[in-house]
Amino acid sequence: MAPRLSTRISIRWNNEPPSEPTITTVMSVGSHFVDLRVNKADQTIDWAFAGRREIVSQDPLQCRWYHVIDSRNVFEPDEGSFTKLPNGDDLETGSMPCSERNNEITPYEEVWRALPVEGAGPHWILQSDHEDSTAFVGCVGGVFIAMQQRRQGGSFAVVKEEFVGVEGQPPRWERRYVSGEFHAQLPSLACRESSTFVGEKVPGTGSSWKMGDEVEMGQRLYKVVAIE
């Protein structure tokens, strides 16, 4: 599957009316994903997780997601089936824990909409495993998300940035969301003079990171687990 950015339009539990209490951004590259859901009401994290995606079947499309890090500490794989709606959106159906029902497994319907993937890439997801924490960093088009979870206590930190145009100035990365007491440990493009990381793109050569490469960002080494 091609690199994808998507946002959730609505969620419906059982036969309740659909609603959308979050601003949700999901990026998928190869077999990996990063998923950030922020509550509209108070800008807290509703759910943030990242890991590996498996295609269970193609027709109908059914996916299984393995959560390597999870702000709710829910690490059981979850599955969803997809059908295309007449307007081009995707309807996902399945069952998963409902936080409003004490995490009772509940049938759901989610409507997803694809977002434009700006630029020619590369689009990538990196993973870093340390003794004290695991982190994921992803960049698809003009969206950058970094998230990290500590092993002891499960505390979480997130940074989200977007590449935006400003009238009269060159486009640049701007921070859109931050959460967690240790968010300053996460990589950032908005805090760099360059719009890319070292080695991500090599001018004049057409080369870039490759699958399995180790990339140093700050004081951590990340592995390229997906790139297209």
Short mmCIF file of C-alpha atoms in Angstrom, two decimals:
data_model
loop_
_atom_site.label_atom_id
_atom_site.label_comp_id
_atom_site.label_asym_id
_atom_site.label_seq_id
_atom_site.Cartn_x
_atom_site.Cartn_y
_atom_site.Cartn_z
CA MET A 1 0.00 0.00 0.00
CA ALA A 2 1.20 3.52 -0.81
CA PRO A 3 2.15 5.89 2.04
CA ARG A 4 -1.08 7.22 3.50
CA LEU A 5 -2.30 10.05 5.71
CA SER A 6 -5.84 9.87 7.02
CA THR A 7 -8.16 11.52 9.50
CA ARG A 8 -11.21 10.15 11.25
CA ILE A 9 -14.55 11.73 10.35
CA SER A 10 -16.69 9.94 12.92
CA ILE A 11 -16.96 7.03 15.34
CA ARG A 12 -20.11 5.17 16.30
CA TRP A 13 -20.43 2.71 19.19
CA ASN A 14 -23.13 0.05 18.77
CA ASN A 15 -26.25 1.84 17.56
CA GLU A 16 -25.42 5.23 19.08
CA PRO A 17 -25.34 8.32 16.83
CA PRO A 18 -21.94 8.95 15.18
CA SER A 19 -19.73 11.69 16.62
CA GLU A 20 -16.16 12.93 16.38
CA PRO A 21 -14.69 14.10 19.70
CA THR A 22 -11.08 14.06 18.48
CA ILE A 23 -8.66 15.43 15.94
CA THR A 24 -7.13 12.23 14.62
CA THR A 25 -4.13 11.81 12.33
CA VAL A 26 -2.89 8.42 11.16
CA MET A 27 0.16 7.85 9.00
CA SER A 28 0.96 4.50 7.39
CA VAL A 29 4.14 3.56 5.54
CA GLY A 30 4.76 -0.03 4.49
CA SER A 31 3.83 -2.29 7.38
CA HIS A 32 4.09 0.38 10.11
CA PHE A 33 1.81 3.13 11.41
CA VAL A 34 1.63 6.06 13.83
CA ASP A 35 -1.80 7.05 15.21
CA LEU A 36 -2.51 10.25 17.21
CA ARG A 37 -5.97 11.15 18.55
CA VAL A 38 -6.32 14.44 20.46
CA ASN A 39 -9.48 15.44 22.33
CA LYS A 40 -11.06 18.56 20.83
CA ALA A 41 -12.48 19.67 24.19
CA ASP A 42 -9.28 20.02 26.21
CA GLN A 43 -6.40 19.11 23.84
CA THR A 44 -5.40 16.08 25.91
CA ILE A 45 -4.37 12.80 24.32
CA ASP A 46 -7.38 10.59 23.76
CA TRP A 47 -5.24 7.78 22.36
CA ALA A 48 -1.79 7.61 20.84
CA PHE A 49 -0.12 4.45 19.62
CA ALA A 50 2.29 3.14 17.01
CA GLY A 51 3.49 -0.18 15.74
CA ARG A 52 3.06 -2.69 12.96
CA ARG A 53 0.14 -3.29 10.60
CA GLU A 54 -0.70 -6.63 9.01
CA ILE A 55 -3.00 -7.11 6.02
CA VAL A 56 -5.16 -10.10 7.00
CA SER A 57 -7.13 -10.17 3.74
CA GLN A 58 -7.41 -8.01 0.63
CA ASP A 59 -11.02 -8.63 -0.39
CA PRO A 60 -12.62 -7.53 1.76
CA LEU A 61 -9.74 -5.48 3.17
CA GLN A 62 -9.06 -6.50 6.76
CA CYS A 63 -6.16 -5.19 8.85
CA ARG A 64 -4.63 -6.13 12.18
CA TRP A 65 -2.64 -3.61 14.24
CA TYR A 66 0.04 -4.55 16.75
CA HIS A 67 0.61 -1.77 19.31
CA VAL A 68 4.28 -1.49 20.27
CA ILE A 69 3.64 1.69 22.28
CA ASP A 70 0.21 2.75 23.52
CA SER A 71 -0.85 5.69 25.71
CA ARG A 72 -3.69 3.56 27.14
CA ASN A 73 -1.37 0.60 27.71
CA VAL A 74 -3.60 -1.58 25.52
CA PHE A 75 -1.28 -4.01 23.76
CA GLU A 76 -3.66 -6.66 22.47
CA PRO A 77 -3.80 -6.60 18.64
CA ASP A 78 -7.00 -5.14 17.20
CA GLU A 79 -8.61 -5.77 13.83
CA GLY A 80 -10.90 -3.87 11.49
CA SER A 81 -12.58 -4.50 8.15
CA PHE A 82 -12.91 -1.78 5.50
CA THR A 83 -15.46 -0.99 2.82
CA LYS A 84 -15.39 1.96 0.42
CA LEU A 85 -18.23 4.48 0.77
CA PRO A 86 -19.81 6.20 -2.26
CA ASN A 87 -18.04 9.51 -1.46
CA GLY A 88 -14.61 7.83 -1.35
CA ASP A 89 -14.29 7.64 2.44
CA ASP A 90 -13.56 4.31 4.13
CA LEU A 91 -15.89 2.64 6.64
CA GLU A 92 -14.06 0.57 9.26
CA THR A 93 -16.00 -1.93 11.37
CA GLY A 94 -14.88 -4.14 14.23
CA SER A 95 -14.84 -4.40 18.02
CA MET A 96 -12.47 -2.79 20.51
CA PRO A 97 -12.36 -1.55 24.14
CA CYS A 98 -14.59 1.48 24.70
CA SER A 99 -13.12 3.92 27.23
CA GLU A 100 -16.60 5.30 27.94
CA ARG A 101 -17.75 1.80 28.98
CA ASN A 102 -14.90 0.80 31.29
CA ASN A 103 -12.99 -0.63 28.32
CA GLU A 104 -15.73 -3.13 27.55
CA ILE A 105 -15.23 -4.72 24.11
CA THR A 106 -17.81 -2.94 21.96
CA PRO A 107 -18.73 -3.01 18.24
CA TYR A 108 -17.78 0.20 16.44
CA GLU A 109 -17.95 1.95 13.08
CA GLU A 110 -15.36 4.54 12.08
CA VAL A 111 -15.35 6.67 8.94
CA TRP A 112 -11.91 7.60 7.60
CA ARG A 113 -10.90 10.14 4.96
CA ALA A 114 -7.58 10.16 3.11
CA LEU A 115 -5.56 13.38 3.27
CA PRO A 116 -3.27 14.67 0.50
CA VAL A 117 0.29 13.38 0.73
CA GLU A 118 2.37 16.37 -0.30
CA GLY A 119 5.79 16.05 -1.91
CA ALA A 120 7.68 13.24 -3.55
CA GLY A 121 9.06 11.84 -0.32
CA PRO A 122 10.73 9.96 1.03
CA HIS A 123 7.98 9.10 3.52
CA TRP A 124 9.21 7.12 6.51
CA ILE A 125 8.72 5.70 9.99
CA LEU A 126 11.59 5.11 12.43
CA GLN A 127 11.68 3.09 15.66
CA SER A 128 14.02 3.34 18.64
CA ASP A 129 14.17 0.74 21.43
CA HIS A 130 16.07 1.62 24.61
CA GLU A 131 16.16 0.00 28.02
CA ASP A 132 13.97 2.74 29.48
CA SER A 133 11.67 3.62 26.56
CA THR A 134 10.51 3.01 23.00
CA ALA A 135 9.95 5.78 20.45
CA PHE A 136 8.47 6.11 16.97
CA VAL A 137 9.04 8.99 14.55
CA GLY A 138 7.12 9.33 11.28
CA CYS A 139 6.98 11.78 8.40
CA VAL A 140 4.46 11.50 5.57
CA GLY A 141 4.02 14.43 3.22
CA GLY A 142 3.74 17.58 5.30
CA VAL A 143 3.02 15.88 8.63
CA PHE A 144 5.61 14.85 11.24
CA ILE A 145 4.75 12.93 14.43
CA ALA A 146 7.10 11.70 17.16
CA MET A 147 5.96 9.73 20.21
CA GLN A 148 7.75 7.98 23.06
CA GLN A 149 6.64 5.73 25.93
CA ARG A 150 8.63 4.92 29.05
CA ARG A 151 8.66 1.30 30.11
CA GLN A 152 8.35 2.06 33.81
CA GLY A 153 4.95 3.58 34.46
CA GLY A 154 4.03 3.82 30.78
CA SER A 155 4.18 7.64 30.64
CA PHE A 156 3.84 9.13 27.16
CA ALA A 157 5.08 12.13 25.15
CA VAL A 158 4.05 13.34 21.69
CA VAL A 159 5.09 16.03 19.21
CA LYS A 160 3.18 16.82 16.01
CA GLU A 161 4.41 19.28 13.37
CA GLU A 162 3.21 20.36 9.94
CA PHE A 163 4.97 21.84 6.91
CA VAL A 164 3.08 25.05 6.14
CA GLY A 165 3.38 27.99 3.81
CA VAL A 166 3.55 31.51 5.22
CA GLU A 167 2.79 34.46 2.95
CA GLY A 168 5.99 36.12 1.82
CA GLN A 169 8.19 33.44 3.40
CA PRO A 170 9.45 29.99 2.40
CA PRO A 171 7.40 27.06 3.74
CA ARG A 172 8.57 25.79 7.11
CA TRP A 173 7.77 23.23 9.79
CA GLU A 174 5.56 24.50 12.60
CA ARG A 175 4.67 22.77 15.85
CA ARG A 176 0.96 21.93 16.08
CA TYR A 177 0.74 19.78 19.21
CA VAL A 178 2.89 18.75 22.14
CA SER A 179 2.16 16.64 25.22
CA GLY A 180 4.16 14.92 27.94
CA GLU A 181 6.74 16.10 30.44
CA PHE A 182 9.64 14.66 28.43
CA HIS A 183 8.53 15.85 24.98
CA ALA A 184 11.76 17.87 24.65
CA GLN A 185 13.61 14.56 24.24
CA LEU A 186 11.77 13.89 20.98
CA PRO A 187 13.12 14.86 17.54
CA SER A 188 11.73 17.98 15.90
CA LEU A 189 11.84 19.50 12.42
CA ALA A 190 10.40 22.82 13.59
CA CYS A 191 13.49 23.37 15.75
CA ARG A 192 15.91 22.79 12.86
CA GLU A 193 17.23 25.21 10.26
CA SER A 194 16.92 22.46 7.63
CA SER A 195 13.54 21.04 6.58
CA THR A 196 14.97 17.49 6.65
CA PHE A 197 17.14 15.39 8.97
CA VAL A 198 20.79 14.63 8.25
CA GLY A 199 21.04 11.94 5.57
CA GLU A 200 17.29 11.82 4.89
CA LYS A 201 17.90 13.25 1.42
CA VAL A 202 21.30 13.66 -0.26
CA PRO A 203 21.11 16.55 -2.78
CA GLY A 204 22.17 15.65 -6.31
CA THR A 205 22.32 11.90 -5.69
CA GLY A 206 18.68 10.89 -5.37
CA SER A 207 19.68 8.67 -2.46
CA SER A 208 18.26 8.68 1.04
CA TRP A 209 17.84 6.43 4.04
CA LYS A 210 17.25 2.75 3.35
CA MET A 211 15.33 0.08 5.22
CA GLY A 212 17.32 -1.06 8.24
CA ASP A 213 19.56 2.02 8.38
CA GLU A 214 20.36 3.42 11.83
CA VAL A 215 19.75 7.15 12.15
CA GLU A 216 20.99 9.34 14.99
CA MET A 217 18.55 11.98 16.24
CA GLY A 218 19.54 13.82 19.38
CA GLN A 219 20.96 11.27 21.79
CA ARG A 220 19.07 8.28 20.35
CA LEU A 221 19.59 5.85 17.52
CA TYR A 222 16.52 5.08 15.40
CA LYS A 223 16.07 2.26 12.91
CA VAL A 224 14.36 2.85 9.57
CA VAL A 225 11.46 0.36 9.73
CA ALA A 226 9.47 1.77 6.79
CA ILE A 227 10.39 4.07 3.90
CA GLU A 228 8.89 4.75 0.47
#
